[in-house]
CSV table of C-alpha atoms and ligand atoms in Angstrom, one decimal:
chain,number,residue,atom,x,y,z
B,1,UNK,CA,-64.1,-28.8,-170.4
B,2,UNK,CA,-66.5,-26.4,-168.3
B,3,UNK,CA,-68.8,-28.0,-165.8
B,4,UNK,CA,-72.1,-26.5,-167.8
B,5,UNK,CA,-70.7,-28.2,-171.6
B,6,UNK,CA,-69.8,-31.7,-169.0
B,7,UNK,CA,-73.2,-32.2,-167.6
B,8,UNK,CA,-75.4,-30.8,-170.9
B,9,UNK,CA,-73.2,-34.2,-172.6
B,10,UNK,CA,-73.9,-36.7,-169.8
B,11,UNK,CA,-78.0,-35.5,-169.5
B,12,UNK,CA,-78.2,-36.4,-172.8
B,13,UNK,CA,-77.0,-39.8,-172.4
B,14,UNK,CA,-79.0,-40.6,-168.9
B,15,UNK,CA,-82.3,-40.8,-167.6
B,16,UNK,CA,-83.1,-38.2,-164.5
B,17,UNK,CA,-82.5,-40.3,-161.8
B,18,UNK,CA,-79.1,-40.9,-163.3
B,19,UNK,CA,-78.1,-37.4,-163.6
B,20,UNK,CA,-79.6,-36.3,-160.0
B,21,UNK,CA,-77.5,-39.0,-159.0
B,22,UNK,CA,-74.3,-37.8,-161.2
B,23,UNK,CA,-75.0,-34.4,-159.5
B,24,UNK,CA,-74.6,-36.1,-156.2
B,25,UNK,CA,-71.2,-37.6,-157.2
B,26,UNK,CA,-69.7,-34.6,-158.6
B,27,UNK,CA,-70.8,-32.6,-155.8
B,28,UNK,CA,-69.5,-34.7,-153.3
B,29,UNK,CA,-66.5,-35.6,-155.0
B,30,UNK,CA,-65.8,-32.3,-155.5
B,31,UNK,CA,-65.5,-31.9,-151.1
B,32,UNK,CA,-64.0,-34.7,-150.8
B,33,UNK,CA,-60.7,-33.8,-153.6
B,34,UNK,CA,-61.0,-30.4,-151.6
B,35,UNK,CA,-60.5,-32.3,-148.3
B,36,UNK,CA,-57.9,-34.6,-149.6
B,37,UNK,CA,-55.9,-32.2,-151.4
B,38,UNK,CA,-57.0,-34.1,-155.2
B,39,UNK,CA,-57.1,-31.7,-158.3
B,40,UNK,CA,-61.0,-30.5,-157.9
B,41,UNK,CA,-61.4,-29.6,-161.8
B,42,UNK,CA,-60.4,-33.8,-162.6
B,43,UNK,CA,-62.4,-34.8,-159.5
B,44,UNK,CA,-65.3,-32.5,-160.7
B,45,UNK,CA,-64.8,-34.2,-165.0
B,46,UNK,CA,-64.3,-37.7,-163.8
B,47,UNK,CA,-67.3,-37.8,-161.4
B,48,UNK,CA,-69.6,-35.9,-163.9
B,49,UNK,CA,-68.9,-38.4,-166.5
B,50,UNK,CA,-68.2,-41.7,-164.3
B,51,UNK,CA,-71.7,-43.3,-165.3
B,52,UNK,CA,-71.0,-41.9,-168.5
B,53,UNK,CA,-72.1,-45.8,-169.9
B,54,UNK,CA,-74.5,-47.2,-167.2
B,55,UNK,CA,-77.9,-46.7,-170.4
B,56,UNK,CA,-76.1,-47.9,-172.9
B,57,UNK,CA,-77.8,-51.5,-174.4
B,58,UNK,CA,-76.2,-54.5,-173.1
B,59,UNK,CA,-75.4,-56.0,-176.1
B,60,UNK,CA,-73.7,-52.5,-177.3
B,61,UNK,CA,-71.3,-53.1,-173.7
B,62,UNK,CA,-70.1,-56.6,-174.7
B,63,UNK,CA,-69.6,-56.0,-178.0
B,64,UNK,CA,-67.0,-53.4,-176.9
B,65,UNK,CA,-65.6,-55.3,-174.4
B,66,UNK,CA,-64.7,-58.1,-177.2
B,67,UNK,CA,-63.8,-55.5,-179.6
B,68,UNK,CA,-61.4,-53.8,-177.7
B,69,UNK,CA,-59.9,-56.4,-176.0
B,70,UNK,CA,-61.0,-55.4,-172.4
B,71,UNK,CA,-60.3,-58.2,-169.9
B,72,UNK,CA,-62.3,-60.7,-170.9
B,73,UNK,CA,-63.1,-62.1,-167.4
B,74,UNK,CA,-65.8,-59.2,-167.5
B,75,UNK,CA,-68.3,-60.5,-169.1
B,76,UNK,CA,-68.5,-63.9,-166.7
B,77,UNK,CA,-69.4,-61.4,-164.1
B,78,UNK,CA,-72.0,-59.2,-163.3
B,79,UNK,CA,-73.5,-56.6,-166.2
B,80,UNK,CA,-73.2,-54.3,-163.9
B,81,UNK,CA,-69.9,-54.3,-163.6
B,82,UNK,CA,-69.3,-53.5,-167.2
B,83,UNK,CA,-70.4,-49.7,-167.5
B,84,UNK,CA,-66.9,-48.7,-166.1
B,85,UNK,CA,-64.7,-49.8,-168.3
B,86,UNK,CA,-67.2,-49.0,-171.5
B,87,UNK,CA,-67.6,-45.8,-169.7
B,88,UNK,CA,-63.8,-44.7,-170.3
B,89,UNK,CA,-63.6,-46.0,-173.3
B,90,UNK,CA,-66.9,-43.8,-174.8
B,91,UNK,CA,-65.7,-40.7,-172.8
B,92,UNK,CA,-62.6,-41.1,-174.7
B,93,UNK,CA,-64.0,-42.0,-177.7
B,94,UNK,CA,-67.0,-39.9,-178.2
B,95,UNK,CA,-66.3,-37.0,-175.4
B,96,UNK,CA,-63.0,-36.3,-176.5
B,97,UNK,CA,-61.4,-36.7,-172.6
B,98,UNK,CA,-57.5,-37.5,-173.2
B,99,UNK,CA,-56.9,-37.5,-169.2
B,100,UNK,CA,-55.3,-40.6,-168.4
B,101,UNK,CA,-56.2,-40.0,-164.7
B,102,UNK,CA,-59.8,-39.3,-165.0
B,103,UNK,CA,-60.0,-42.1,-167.8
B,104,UNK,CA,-59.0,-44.6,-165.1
B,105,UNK,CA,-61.2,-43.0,-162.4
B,106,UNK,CA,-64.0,-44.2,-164.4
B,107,UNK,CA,-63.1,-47.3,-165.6
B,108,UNK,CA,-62.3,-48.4,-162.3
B,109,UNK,CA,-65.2,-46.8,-160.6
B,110,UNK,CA,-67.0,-50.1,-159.7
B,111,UNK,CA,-64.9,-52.7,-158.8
B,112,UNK,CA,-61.8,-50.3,-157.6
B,113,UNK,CA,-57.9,-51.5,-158.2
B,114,UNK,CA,-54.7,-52.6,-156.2
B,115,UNK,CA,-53.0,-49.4,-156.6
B,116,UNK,CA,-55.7,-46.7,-156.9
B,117,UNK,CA,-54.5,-42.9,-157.2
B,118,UNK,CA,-56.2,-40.6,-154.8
B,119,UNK,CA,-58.9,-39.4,-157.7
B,120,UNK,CA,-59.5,-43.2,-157.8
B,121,UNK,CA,-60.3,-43.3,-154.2
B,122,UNK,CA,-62.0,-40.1,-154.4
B,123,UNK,CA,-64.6,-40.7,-156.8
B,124,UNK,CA,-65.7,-44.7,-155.8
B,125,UNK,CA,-65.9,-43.1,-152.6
B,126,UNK,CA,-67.9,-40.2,-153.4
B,127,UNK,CA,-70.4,-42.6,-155.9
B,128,UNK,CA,-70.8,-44.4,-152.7
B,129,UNK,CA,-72.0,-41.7,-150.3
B,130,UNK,CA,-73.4,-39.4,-152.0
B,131,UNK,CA,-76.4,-37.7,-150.5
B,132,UNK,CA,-79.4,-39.8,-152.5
B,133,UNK,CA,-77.6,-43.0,-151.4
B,134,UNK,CA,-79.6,-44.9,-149.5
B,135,UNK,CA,-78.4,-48.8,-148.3
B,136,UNK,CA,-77.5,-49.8,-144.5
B,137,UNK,CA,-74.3,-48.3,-143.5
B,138,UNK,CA,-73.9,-45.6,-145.6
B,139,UNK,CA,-73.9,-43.1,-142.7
B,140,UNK,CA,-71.0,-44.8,-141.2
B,141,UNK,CA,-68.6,-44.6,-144.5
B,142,UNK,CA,-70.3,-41.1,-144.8
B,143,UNK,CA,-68.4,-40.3,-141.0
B,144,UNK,CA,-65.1,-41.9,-141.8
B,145,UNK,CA,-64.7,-40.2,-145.2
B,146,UNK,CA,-64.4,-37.0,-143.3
B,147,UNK,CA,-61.1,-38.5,-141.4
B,148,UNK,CA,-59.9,-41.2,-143.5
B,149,UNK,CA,-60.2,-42.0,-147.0
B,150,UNK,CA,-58.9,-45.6,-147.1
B,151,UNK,CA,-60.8,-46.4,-144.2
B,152,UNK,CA,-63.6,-45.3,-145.8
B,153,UNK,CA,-63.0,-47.0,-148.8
B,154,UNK,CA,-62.6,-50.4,-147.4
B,155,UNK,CA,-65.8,-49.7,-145.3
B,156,UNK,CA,-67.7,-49.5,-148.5
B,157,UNK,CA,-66.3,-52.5,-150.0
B,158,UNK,CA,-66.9,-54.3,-147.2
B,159,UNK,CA,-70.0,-53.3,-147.6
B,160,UNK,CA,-70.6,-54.1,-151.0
B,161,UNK,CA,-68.8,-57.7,-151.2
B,162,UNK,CA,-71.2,-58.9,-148.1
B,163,UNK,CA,-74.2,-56.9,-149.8
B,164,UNK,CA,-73.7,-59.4,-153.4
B,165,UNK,CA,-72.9,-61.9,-151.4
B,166,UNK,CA,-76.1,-61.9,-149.0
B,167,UNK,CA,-77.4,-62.3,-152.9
B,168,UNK,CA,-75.9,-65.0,-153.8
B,169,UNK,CA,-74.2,-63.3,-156.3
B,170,UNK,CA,-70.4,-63.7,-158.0
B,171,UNK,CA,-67.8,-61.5,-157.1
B,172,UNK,CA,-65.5,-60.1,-159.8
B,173,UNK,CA,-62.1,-61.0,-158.1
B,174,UNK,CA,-60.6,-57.5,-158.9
B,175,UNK,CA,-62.6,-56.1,-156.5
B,176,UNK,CA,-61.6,-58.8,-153.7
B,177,UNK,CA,-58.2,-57.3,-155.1
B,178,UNK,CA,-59.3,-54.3,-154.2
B,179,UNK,CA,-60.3,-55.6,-150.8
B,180,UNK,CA,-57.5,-57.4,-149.9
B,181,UNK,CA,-54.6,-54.7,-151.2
B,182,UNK,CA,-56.5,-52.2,-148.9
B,183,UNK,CA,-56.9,-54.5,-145.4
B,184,UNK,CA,-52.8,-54.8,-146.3
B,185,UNK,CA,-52.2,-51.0,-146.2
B,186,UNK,CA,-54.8,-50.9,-143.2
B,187,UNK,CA,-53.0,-53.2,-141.1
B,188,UNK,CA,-49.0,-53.0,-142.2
B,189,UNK,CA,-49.8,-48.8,-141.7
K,201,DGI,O1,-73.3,-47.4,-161.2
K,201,DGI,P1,-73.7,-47.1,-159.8
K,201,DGI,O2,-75.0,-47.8,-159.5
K,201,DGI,O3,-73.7,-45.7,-159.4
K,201,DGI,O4,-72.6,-47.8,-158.8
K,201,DGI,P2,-71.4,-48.8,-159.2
K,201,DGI,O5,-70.8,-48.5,-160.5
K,201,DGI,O6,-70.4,-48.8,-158.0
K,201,DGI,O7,-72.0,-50.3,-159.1
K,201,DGI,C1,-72.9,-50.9,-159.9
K,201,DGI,C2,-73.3,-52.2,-159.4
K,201,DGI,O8,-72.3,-53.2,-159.5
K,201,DGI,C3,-73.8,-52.3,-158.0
K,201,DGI,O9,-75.1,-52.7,-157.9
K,201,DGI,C4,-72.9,-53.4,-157.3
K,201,DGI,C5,-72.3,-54.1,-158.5
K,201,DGI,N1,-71.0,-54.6,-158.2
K,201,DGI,C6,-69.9,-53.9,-157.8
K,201,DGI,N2,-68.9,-54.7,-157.7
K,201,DGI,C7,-69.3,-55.9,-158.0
K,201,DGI,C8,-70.6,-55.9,-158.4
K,201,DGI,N3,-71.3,-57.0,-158.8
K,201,DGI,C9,-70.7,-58.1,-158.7
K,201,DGI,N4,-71.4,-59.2,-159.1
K,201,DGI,N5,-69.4,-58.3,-158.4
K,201,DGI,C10,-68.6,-57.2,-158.0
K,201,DGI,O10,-67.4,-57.4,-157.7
K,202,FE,FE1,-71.3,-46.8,-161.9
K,203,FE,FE1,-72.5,-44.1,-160.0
């Protein structure tokens, strides 16, 4: 699918804030696949579409989490979590995207996997830094994704897991999967 028909479907399903910020992923996941020798054109689909579900209702979310028997542990954690997962499943669904690897790119976008390909890695990086993010320490992951991507990557989730926890809030234990599989290839390598 060309870039144009990708972000006329995704407009449509955001508000503007959303899609600058969509802009922001695809272009900097574009660099980074560039940089890290990743397929640009699936780097370029899966960022476009990777919030593909974030507007949806709530209630329209859970139902398809139940429905199609998504891991059920989901919905005991945050809502915010749940737009990944949805999100491959719509793009699929309603898109028409067959991709296996850009399916999982999205629905692991948020809380990351053990064994993440480097398009996964790519694009939770480049929804992290990209250039209308904002929160304390961005600059720093922003510096290490130009040498490393992993060391990037667990920045960020370092990041993140202290961030919702400074807020009291739960943390969905694939991302501490995440975490941990990533300070194992940090320190064995
Ligand atoms: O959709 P975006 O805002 O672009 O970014 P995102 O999909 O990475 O994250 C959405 C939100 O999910 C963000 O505010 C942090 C939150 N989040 C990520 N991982 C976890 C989480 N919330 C909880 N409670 N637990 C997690 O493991
Ligand atoms: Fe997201
Ligand atoms: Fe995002």
């Amino acid at each position: 699918m060309e870039r144009e028909q990708a972000l006329k479907i995704v407009r449509e399903q955001m508000h503007e804030k959303r899609y600058i910020h969509t802009i922001g992923v695809m272009e900097t996941a574009i660099k980074l696949a560039r940089q890290y020798g990743v397929d640009e054109q699936k780097a370029e689909l899966a960022a476009i579409f990777h919030d593909y579900a974030k507007c949806r209702p709530i209630h329209e979310m859970e139902e398809i989490i139940k429905r199609e028997n998504m891991p059920s542990d989901l919905l005991a954690h945050n809502k915010e979590l749940w737009h990944a997962p949805v999100g491959a499943y719509l793009v699929k669904k309603e898109v028409g995207i067959t991709d296996p690897e850009i399916l999982q790119a999205i629905a692991y976008h948020t809380s990351g996997h053990e064994q993440m390909t480097m398009l996964d890695k790519v694009i939770w990086v480049a929804d992290y830094i990209e250039p209308g993010r904002k929160f304390p320490g961005v600059e720093e992951v922003r510096e290490l994704a130009r040498q490393d991507l992993n060391l990037a990557l667990l920045q960020a989730l370092k990041n993140t897991i202290s961030f919702l926890m400074s807020k009291n809030q739960r943390i969905y234990p694939l991302t501490f999967h995440t975490y941990n599989a990533f300070i194992k290839e940090e320190t064995i390598g």
